XYZ file of C-alpha atoms in Angstrom:
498
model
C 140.892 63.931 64.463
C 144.877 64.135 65.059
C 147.056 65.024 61.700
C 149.307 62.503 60.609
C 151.395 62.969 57.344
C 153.455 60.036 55.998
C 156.954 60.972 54.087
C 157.868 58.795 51.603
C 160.693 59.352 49.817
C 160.061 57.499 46.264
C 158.504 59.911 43.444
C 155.685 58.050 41.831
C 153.854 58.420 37.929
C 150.590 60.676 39.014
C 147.728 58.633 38.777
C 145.520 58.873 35.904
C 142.189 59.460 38.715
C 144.223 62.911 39.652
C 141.916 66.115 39.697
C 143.326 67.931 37.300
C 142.835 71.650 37.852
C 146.268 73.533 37.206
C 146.563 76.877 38.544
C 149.518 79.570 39.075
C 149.954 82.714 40.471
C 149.222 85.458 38.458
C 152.397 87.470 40.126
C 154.934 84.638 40.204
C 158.468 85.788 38.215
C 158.631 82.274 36.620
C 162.252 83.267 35.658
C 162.929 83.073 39.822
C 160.576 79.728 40.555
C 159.074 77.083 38.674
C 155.763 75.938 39.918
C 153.017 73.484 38.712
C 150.162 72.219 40.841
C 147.587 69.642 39.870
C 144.538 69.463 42.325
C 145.863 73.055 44.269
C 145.738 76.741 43.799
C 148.996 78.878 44.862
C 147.769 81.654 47.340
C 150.818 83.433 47.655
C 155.023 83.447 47.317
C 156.384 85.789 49.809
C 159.104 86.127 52.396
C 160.635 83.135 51.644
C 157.469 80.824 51.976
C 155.168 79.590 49.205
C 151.494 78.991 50.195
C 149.361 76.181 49.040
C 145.547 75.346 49.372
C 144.444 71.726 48.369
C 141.364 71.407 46.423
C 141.246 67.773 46.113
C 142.742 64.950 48.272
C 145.360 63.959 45.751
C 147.668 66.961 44.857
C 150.548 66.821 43.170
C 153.237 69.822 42.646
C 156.291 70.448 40.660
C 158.820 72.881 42.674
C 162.303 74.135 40.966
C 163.944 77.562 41.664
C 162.775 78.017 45.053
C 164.952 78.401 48.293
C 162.616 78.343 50.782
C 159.330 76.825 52.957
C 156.519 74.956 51.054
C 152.858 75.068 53.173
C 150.530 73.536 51.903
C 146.781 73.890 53.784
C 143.549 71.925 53.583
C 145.185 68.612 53.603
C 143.234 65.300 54.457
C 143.943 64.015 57.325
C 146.453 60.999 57.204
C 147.657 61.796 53.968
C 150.955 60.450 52.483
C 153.270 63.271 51.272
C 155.691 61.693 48.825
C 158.824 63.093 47.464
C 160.296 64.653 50.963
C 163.100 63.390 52.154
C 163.527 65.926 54.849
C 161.676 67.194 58.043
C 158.303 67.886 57.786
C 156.701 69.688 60.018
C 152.720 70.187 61.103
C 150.996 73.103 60.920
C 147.620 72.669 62.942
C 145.453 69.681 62.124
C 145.077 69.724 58.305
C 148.640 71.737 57.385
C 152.236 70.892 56.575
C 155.405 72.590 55.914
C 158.720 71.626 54.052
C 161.723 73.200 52.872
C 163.049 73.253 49.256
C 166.433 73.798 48.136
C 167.161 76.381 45.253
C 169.507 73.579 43.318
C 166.570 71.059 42.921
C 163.753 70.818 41.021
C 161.216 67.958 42.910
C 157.985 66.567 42.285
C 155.530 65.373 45.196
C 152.532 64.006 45.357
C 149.826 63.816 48.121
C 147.553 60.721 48.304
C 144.600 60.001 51.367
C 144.698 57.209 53.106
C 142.649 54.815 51.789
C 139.746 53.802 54.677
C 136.514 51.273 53.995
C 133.921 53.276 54.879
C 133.829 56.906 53.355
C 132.245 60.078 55.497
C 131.954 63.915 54.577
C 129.770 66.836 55.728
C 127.646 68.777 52.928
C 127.123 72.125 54.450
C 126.023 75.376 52.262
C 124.880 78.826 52.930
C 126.690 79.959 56.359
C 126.362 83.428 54.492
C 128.783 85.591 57.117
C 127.488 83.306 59.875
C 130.732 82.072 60.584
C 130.171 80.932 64.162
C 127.371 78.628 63.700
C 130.318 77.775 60.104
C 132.447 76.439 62.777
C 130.896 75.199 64.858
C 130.188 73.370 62.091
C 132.983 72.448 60.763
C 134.377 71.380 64.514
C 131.050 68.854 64.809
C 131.742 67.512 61.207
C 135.604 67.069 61.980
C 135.079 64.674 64.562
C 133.568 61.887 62.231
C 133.513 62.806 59.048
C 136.996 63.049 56.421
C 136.047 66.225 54.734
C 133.875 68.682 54.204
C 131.999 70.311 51.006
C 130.372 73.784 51.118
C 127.848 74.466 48.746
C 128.375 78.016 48.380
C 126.965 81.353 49.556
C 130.057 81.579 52.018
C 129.919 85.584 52.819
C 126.376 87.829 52.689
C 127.726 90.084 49.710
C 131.237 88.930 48.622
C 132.997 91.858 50.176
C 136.649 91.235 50.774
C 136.380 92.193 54.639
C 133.919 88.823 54.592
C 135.955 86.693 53.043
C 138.944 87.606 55.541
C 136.335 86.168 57.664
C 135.594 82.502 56.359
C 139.231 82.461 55.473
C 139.673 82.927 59.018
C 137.059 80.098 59.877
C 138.717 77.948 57.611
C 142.681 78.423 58.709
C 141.500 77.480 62.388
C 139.322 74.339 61.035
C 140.386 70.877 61.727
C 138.774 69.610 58.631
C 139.613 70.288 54.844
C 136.899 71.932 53.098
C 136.391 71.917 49.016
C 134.183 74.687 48.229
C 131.633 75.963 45.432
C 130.899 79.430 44.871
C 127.157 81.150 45.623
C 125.495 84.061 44.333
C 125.897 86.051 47.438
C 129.722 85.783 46.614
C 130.038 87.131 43.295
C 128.369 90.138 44.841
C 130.865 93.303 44.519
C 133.199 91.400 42.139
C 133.443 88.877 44.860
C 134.237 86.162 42.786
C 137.859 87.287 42.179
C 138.538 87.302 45.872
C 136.945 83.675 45.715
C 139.136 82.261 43.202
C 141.966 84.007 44.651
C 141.644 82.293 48.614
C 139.559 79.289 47.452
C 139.215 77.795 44.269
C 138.523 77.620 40.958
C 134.890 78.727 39.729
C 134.677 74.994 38.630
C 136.768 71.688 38.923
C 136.582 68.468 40.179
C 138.291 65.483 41.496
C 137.805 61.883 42.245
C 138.166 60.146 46.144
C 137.502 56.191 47.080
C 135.888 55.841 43.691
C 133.552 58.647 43.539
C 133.808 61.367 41.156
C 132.650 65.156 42.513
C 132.461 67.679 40.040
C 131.642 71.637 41.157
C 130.107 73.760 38.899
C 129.186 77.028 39.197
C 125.563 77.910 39.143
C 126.124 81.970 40.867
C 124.060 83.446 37.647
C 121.299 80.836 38.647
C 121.807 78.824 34.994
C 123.653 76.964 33.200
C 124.646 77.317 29.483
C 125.164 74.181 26.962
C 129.141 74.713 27.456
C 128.581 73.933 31.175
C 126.965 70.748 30.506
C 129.444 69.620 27.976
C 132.246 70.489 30.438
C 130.376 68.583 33.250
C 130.979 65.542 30.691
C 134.558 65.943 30.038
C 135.055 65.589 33.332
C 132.837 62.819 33.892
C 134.441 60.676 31.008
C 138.055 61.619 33.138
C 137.203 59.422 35.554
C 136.488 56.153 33.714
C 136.930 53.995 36.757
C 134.528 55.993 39.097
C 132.060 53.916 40.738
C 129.681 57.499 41.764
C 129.434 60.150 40.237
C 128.153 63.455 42.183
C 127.588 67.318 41.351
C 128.313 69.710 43.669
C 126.947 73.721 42.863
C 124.606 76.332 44.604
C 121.444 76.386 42.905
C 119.225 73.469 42.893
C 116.997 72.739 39.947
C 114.298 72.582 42.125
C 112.461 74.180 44.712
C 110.359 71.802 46.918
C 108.478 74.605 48.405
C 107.411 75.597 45.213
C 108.886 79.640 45.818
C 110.657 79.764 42.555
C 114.618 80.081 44.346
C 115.449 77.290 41.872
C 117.420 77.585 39.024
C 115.951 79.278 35.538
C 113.518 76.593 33.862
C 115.503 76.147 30.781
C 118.834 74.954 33.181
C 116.436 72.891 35.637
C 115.783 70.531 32.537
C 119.506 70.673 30.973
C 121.100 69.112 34.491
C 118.300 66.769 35.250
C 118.423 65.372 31.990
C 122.212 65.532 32.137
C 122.089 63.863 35.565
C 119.228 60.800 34.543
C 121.342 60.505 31.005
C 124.773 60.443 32.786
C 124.163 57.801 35.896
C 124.743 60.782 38.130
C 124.316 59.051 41.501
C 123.493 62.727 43.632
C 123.473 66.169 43.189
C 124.152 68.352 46.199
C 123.351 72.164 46.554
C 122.284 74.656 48.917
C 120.819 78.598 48.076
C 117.772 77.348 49.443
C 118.107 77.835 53.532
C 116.070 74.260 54.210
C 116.845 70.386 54.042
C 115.564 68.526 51.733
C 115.997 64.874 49.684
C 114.352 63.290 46.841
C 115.165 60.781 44.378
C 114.363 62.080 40.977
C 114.944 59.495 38.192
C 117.211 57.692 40.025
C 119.579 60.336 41.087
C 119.280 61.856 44.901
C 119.089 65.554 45.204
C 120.108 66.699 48.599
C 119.860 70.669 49.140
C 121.963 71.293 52.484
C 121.636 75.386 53.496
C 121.136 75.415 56.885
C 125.108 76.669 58.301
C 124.033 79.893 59.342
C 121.731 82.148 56.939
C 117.983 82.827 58.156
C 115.692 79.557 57.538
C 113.296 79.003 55.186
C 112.243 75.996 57.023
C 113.695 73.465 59.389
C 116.811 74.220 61.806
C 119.790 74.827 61.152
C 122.291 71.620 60.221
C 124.809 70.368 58.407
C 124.271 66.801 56.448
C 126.636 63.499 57.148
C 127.005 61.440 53.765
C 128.214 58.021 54.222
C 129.115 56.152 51.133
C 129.545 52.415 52.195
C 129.038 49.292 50.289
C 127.947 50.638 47.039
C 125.503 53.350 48.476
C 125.190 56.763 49.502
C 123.147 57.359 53.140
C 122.299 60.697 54.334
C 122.263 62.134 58.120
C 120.573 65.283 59.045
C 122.608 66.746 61.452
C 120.996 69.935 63.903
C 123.308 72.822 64.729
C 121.967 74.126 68.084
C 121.521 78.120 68.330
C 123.371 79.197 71.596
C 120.018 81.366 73.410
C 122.974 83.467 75.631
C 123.512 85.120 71.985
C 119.835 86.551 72.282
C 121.440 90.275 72.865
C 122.843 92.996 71.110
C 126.066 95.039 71.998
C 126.893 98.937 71.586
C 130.353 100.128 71.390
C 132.147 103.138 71.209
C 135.864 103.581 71.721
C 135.071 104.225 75.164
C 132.591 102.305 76.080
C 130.427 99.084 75.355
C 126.739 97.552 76.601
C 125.030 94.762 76.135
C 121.451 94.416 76.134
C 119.488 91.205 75.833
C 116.304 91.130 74.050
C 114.690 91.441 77.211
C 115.676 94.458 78.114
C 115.545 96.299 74.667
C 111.556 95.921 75.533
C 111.957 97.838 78.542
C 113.455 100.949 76.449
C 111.054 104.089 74.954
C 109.893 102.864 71.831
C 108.594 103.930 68.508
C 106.234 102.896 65.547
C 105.083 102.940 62.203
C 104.215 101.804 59.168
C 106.774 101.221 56.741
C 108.259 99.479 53.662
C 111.665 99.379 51.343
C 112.275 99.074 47.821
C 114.854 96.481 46.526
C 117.588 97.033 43.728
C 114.695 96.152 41.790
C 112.407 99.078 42.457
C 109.898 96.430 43.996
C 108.216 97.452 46.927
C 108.573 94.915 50.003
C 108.684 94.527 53.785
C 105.299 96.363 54.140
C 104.419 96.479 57.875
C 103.934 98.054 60.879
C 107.540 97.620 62.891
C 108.104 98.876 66.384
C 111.609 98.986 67.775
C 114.130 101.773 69.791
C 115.386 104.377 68.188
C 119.140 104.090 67.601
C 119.865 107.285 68.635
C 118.294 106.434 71.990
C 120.463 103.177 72.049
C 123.838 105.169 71.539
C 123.542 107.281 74.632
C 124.083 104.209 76.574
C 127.507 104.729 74.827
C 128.143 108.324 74.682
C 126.195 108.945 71.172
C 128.120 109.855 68.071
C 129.546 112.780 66.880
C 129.424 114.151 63.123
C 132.290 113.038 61.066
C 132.319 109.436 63.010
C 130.364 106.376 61.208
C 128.212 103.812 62.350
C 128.605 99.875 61.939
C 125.961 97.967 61.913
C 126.911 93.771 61.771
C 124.340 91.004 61.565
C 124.600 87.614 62.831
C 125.844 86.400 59.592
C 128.847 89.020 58.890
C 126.803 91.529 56.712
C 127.934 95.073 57.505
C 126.067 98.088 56.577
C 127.368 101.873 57.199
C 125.524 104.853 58.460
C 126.630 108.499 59.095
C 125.500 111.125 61.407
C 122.644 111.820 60.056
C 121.067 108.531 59.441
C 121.322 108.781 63.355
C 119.925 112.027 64.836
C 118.168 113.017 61.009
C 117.627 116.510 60.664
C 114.757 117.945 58.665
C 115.660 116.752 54.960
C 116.749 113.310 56.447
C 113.384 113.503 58.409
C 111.344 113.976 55.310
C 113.199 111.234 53.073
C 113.948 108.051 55.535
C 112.388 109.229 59.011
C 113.114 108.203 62.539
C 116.143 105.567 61.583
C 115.113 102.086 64.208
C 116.539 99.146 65.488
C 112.844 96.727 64.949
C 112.004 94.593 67.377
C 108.783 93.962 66.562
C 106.982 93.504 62.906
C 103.463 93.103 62.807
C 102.952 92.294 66.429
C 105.595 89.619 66.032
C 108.436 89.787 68.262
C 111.993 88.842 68.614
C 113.208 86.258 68.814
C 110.052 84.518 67.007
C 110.781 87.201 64.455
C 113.460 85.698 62.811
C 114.457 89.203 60.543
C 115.240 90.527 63.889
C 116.143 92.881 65.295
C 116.154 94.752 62.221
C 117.301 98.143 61.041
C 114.004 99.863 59.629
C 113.314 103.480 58.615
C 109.978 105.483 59.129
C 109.154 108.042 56.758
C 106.084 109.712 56.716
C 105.054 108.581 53.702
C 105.569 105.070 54.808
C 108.087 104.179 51.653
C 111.893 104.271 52.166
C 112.852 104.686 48.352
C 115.930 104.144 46.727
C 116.353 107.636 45.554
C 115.741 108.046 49.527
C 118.681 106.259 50.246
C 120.479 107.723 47.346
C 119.575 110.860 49.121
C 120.362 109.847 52.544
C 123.603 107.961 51.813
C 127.364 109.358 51.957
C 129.590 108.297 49.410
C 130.896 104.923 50.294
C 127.832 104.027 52.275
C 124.426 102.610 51.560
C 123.626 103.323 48.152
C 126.877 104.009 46.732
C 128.032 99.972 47.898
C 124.943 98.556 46.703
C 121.985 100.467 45.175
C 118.952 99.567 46.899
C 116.664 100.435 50.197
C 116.055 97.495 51.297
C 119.997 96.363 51.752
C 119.833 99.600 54.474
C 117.447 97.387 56.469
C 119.878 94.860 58.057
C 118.511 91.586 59.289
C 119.234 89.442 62.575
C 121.917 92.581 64.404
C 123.913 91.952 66.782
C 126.736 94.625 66.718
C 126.100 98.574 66.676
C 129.550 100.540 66.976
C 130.570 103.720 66.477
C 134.016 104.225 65.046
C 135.985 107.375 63.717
């Protein structure tokens, strides 16, 4: 789709169906600018240009004390931009930039063009995997008007991975309105979230249907929640649908407890039957699924990237047309030329597919991890190449350097020398340090964990006081206390780097 922005001069009253989620910059020096946005956050004022992220097809802003360039990002495509009576210029496919004069305070608004058929993408846990995200986002963009994400957007809410999505998302030709996930309130993630994003919770209404997002990351929701999902509801008194949008679903159809706590599961549904909720979309769960439960559908859509629980990967296509919702399971194909791993070093880089780590000296063992909760998992026998055998392809590593490790869906974990080449107390506490290729006589690629980072100690346990032990500060243990996060999933990257 092509983006095409109407300018209208004429200021308008703001409609009463206006999301209205009012943010500001916590930094702005209101005595220098005035600034007001309904349906927006403000990401930044600097250098003369203030940045603007929809988070709702209508917008509207209030701008006074401000010489400079207004861009605003994640705009609908065909949208009317009233109040400029000036040049306006696009940036990309869903972005637009103005200027302001210092001596004027303006309001504009921005209204969708109005279409009789209404299509959008529900997508949810790409989870780092931000090339299957947009890929994506790049199928949905060529039918569909926007696109929701149901949260889990980065593996551990780290602010390197949300540089990432925000990356994904700048080059997309498609808005997208987000939720946030419990792997993004990981490491105090949920600032950065609110910060590039938006809000932990708002809403807005488009071609009669009402979406309110709610934030499920703690996996429940409290009896404020649900009253605030009603205040919203009862905003939008003219809204022929009425649809939820969070990350946990409140329920599980493979019966493996990932839904939300029992006490919550009842509070929405009955909120939802009591309410005429007409859907309730969600991800956390990496599967499709769609039921009708008391009259409301519950679509769970978190397939964009993270490992499957069962299914394919996919995106969903929601048509709402002539009073009803219909539903389109769309596959995301899995490129095999990405069946390899690469090894870097300043000097030098290799790339092995998985065919040919299977021609390499191997090891075994039997082995298992605890997680942050001291539970044992991941027992096993797992056979793979050493990684000190795979860095001589590269030159090795040296003490003092560090080693990246990246999976497929942009977690990063960090080892040191010694994780490496052990010596006799890293020996004894986490063993020969492998990349697994094999788990139980299963083998890539029908082994979806890997290849997998996997430690053999002796004792066949890989503790977390052993990776307390084994961990420099700022690595391992110190970002995120348990074993089992040591034992990346689905690799494709191994560099060394000062």
């Amino acid at each position: 789709m092509r983006m095409t922005f109407a300018i209208c001069a004429s200021l308008l009253f703001l409609s009463s169906s206006l999301a209205y989620a009012i943010l500001t910059l916590e930094d702005l020096d209101k005595k220098e600018m005035e600034c007001i946005v309904i349906g927006g956050i403000i990401l930044d004022k600097r250098d003369g240009e203030l940045r603007i992220r929809s988070i709702s097809p209508e917008m509207k802003m209030s701008v006074g004390n401000f010489d400079g360039d207004v861009i605003l990002s994640n705009v609908m495509n065909g949208s009317k931009i009233e109040g400029i009576d000036r040049i306006c210029e696009e940036i990309g496919e869903w972005s637009v930039r103005f200027h302001v004069n210092a001596n004027e305070k303006r309001t504009y608004f921005v209204k969708p063009s109005a279409d009789n058929e209404t299509v959008f993408a529900v997508i949810g846990d790409s989870q780092g995997n931000n090339r299957m995200l947009a890929s994506a986002l790049e199928n949905a963009s060529e039918v569909a008007e926007f696109v929701i994400h149901c949260g889990d957007l980065t593996p551990s809410g780290r602010d390197i991975e949300y540089d990432e999505v925000e990356k994904v998302f700048n080059d997309s030709k498609i808005p997208v309105y987000t939720t946030i996930g419990n792997h993004d309130v990981k490491n105090n993630g949920s600032k950065e979230y609110r910060k590039r994003f938006a809000p932990l919770r708002y809403s807005f209404i488009y071609e009669g249907i009402a979406f309110v997002f709610l934030d499920t990351s703690d996996l429940k929701i409290d009896d404020d929640e649900i009253h605030w999902l009603g205040r919203e509801f009862s905003k939008y008194k003219d809204a022929k649908e009425r649809v939820i949008v969070t990350h946990v679903p409140s329920l599980d159809p493979f019966g493996l407890g990932h839904a939300l706590e029992e006490d919550s599961c009842e509070k929405i549904q009955k909120f939802a039957r009591d309410n005429a909720v007409s859907a309730v979309f969600s991800g956390h769960i990496h599967a499709y699924d769609l039921r009708n439960v008391n009259g409301t559908e519950y679509l769970i859509s978190g397939g964009a990237g993270a490992s499957l629980v069962n299914g394919t990967h996919h995106y969903v296509l929601v048509r709402y047309s002539q009073g009803r919702f219909s539903y389109e399971h769309v596959p995301l194909v899995t490129d095999k030329d990405e069946m390899n791993i690469t090894i870097r070093s300043k000097s030098k880089e290799v790339v092995f597919t998985y065919e040919d780590l299977f021609r390499l000296p191997m090891v075994d063992g039997n082995s298992s991890y605890e997680n942050q909760f001291g539970n044992v998992m991941g027992k096993g026998n797992y056979k793979g190449v050493e990684f000190s055998v795979l860095l001589s392809y590269v030159g090795g590593m040296k003490d003092g350097e560090v080693l990246k490790v990246y999976s497929s869906d942009g977690y990063i974990q960090i080892f040191c020398y010694w994780n490496v080449y052990p010596n006799e107390t890293y020996l004894e506490l986490q063993g020969k340090m492998i990349l697994a290729i094999e788990y139980n006589g299963e083998q890539i690629p029908s082994w979806e964990d890997g290849p997998r980072v996997a430690m053999l100690p002796n004792d066949c346990l890989y503790s977390n006081k052993d990776c307390e032990m084994t961990s420099y500060q700022g690595q391992g243990y110190y970002q995120y206390p348990s074993a089992g996060a040591r034992w990346s999933k689905c690799v494709c990257v191994i560099e060394v780097c000062s």
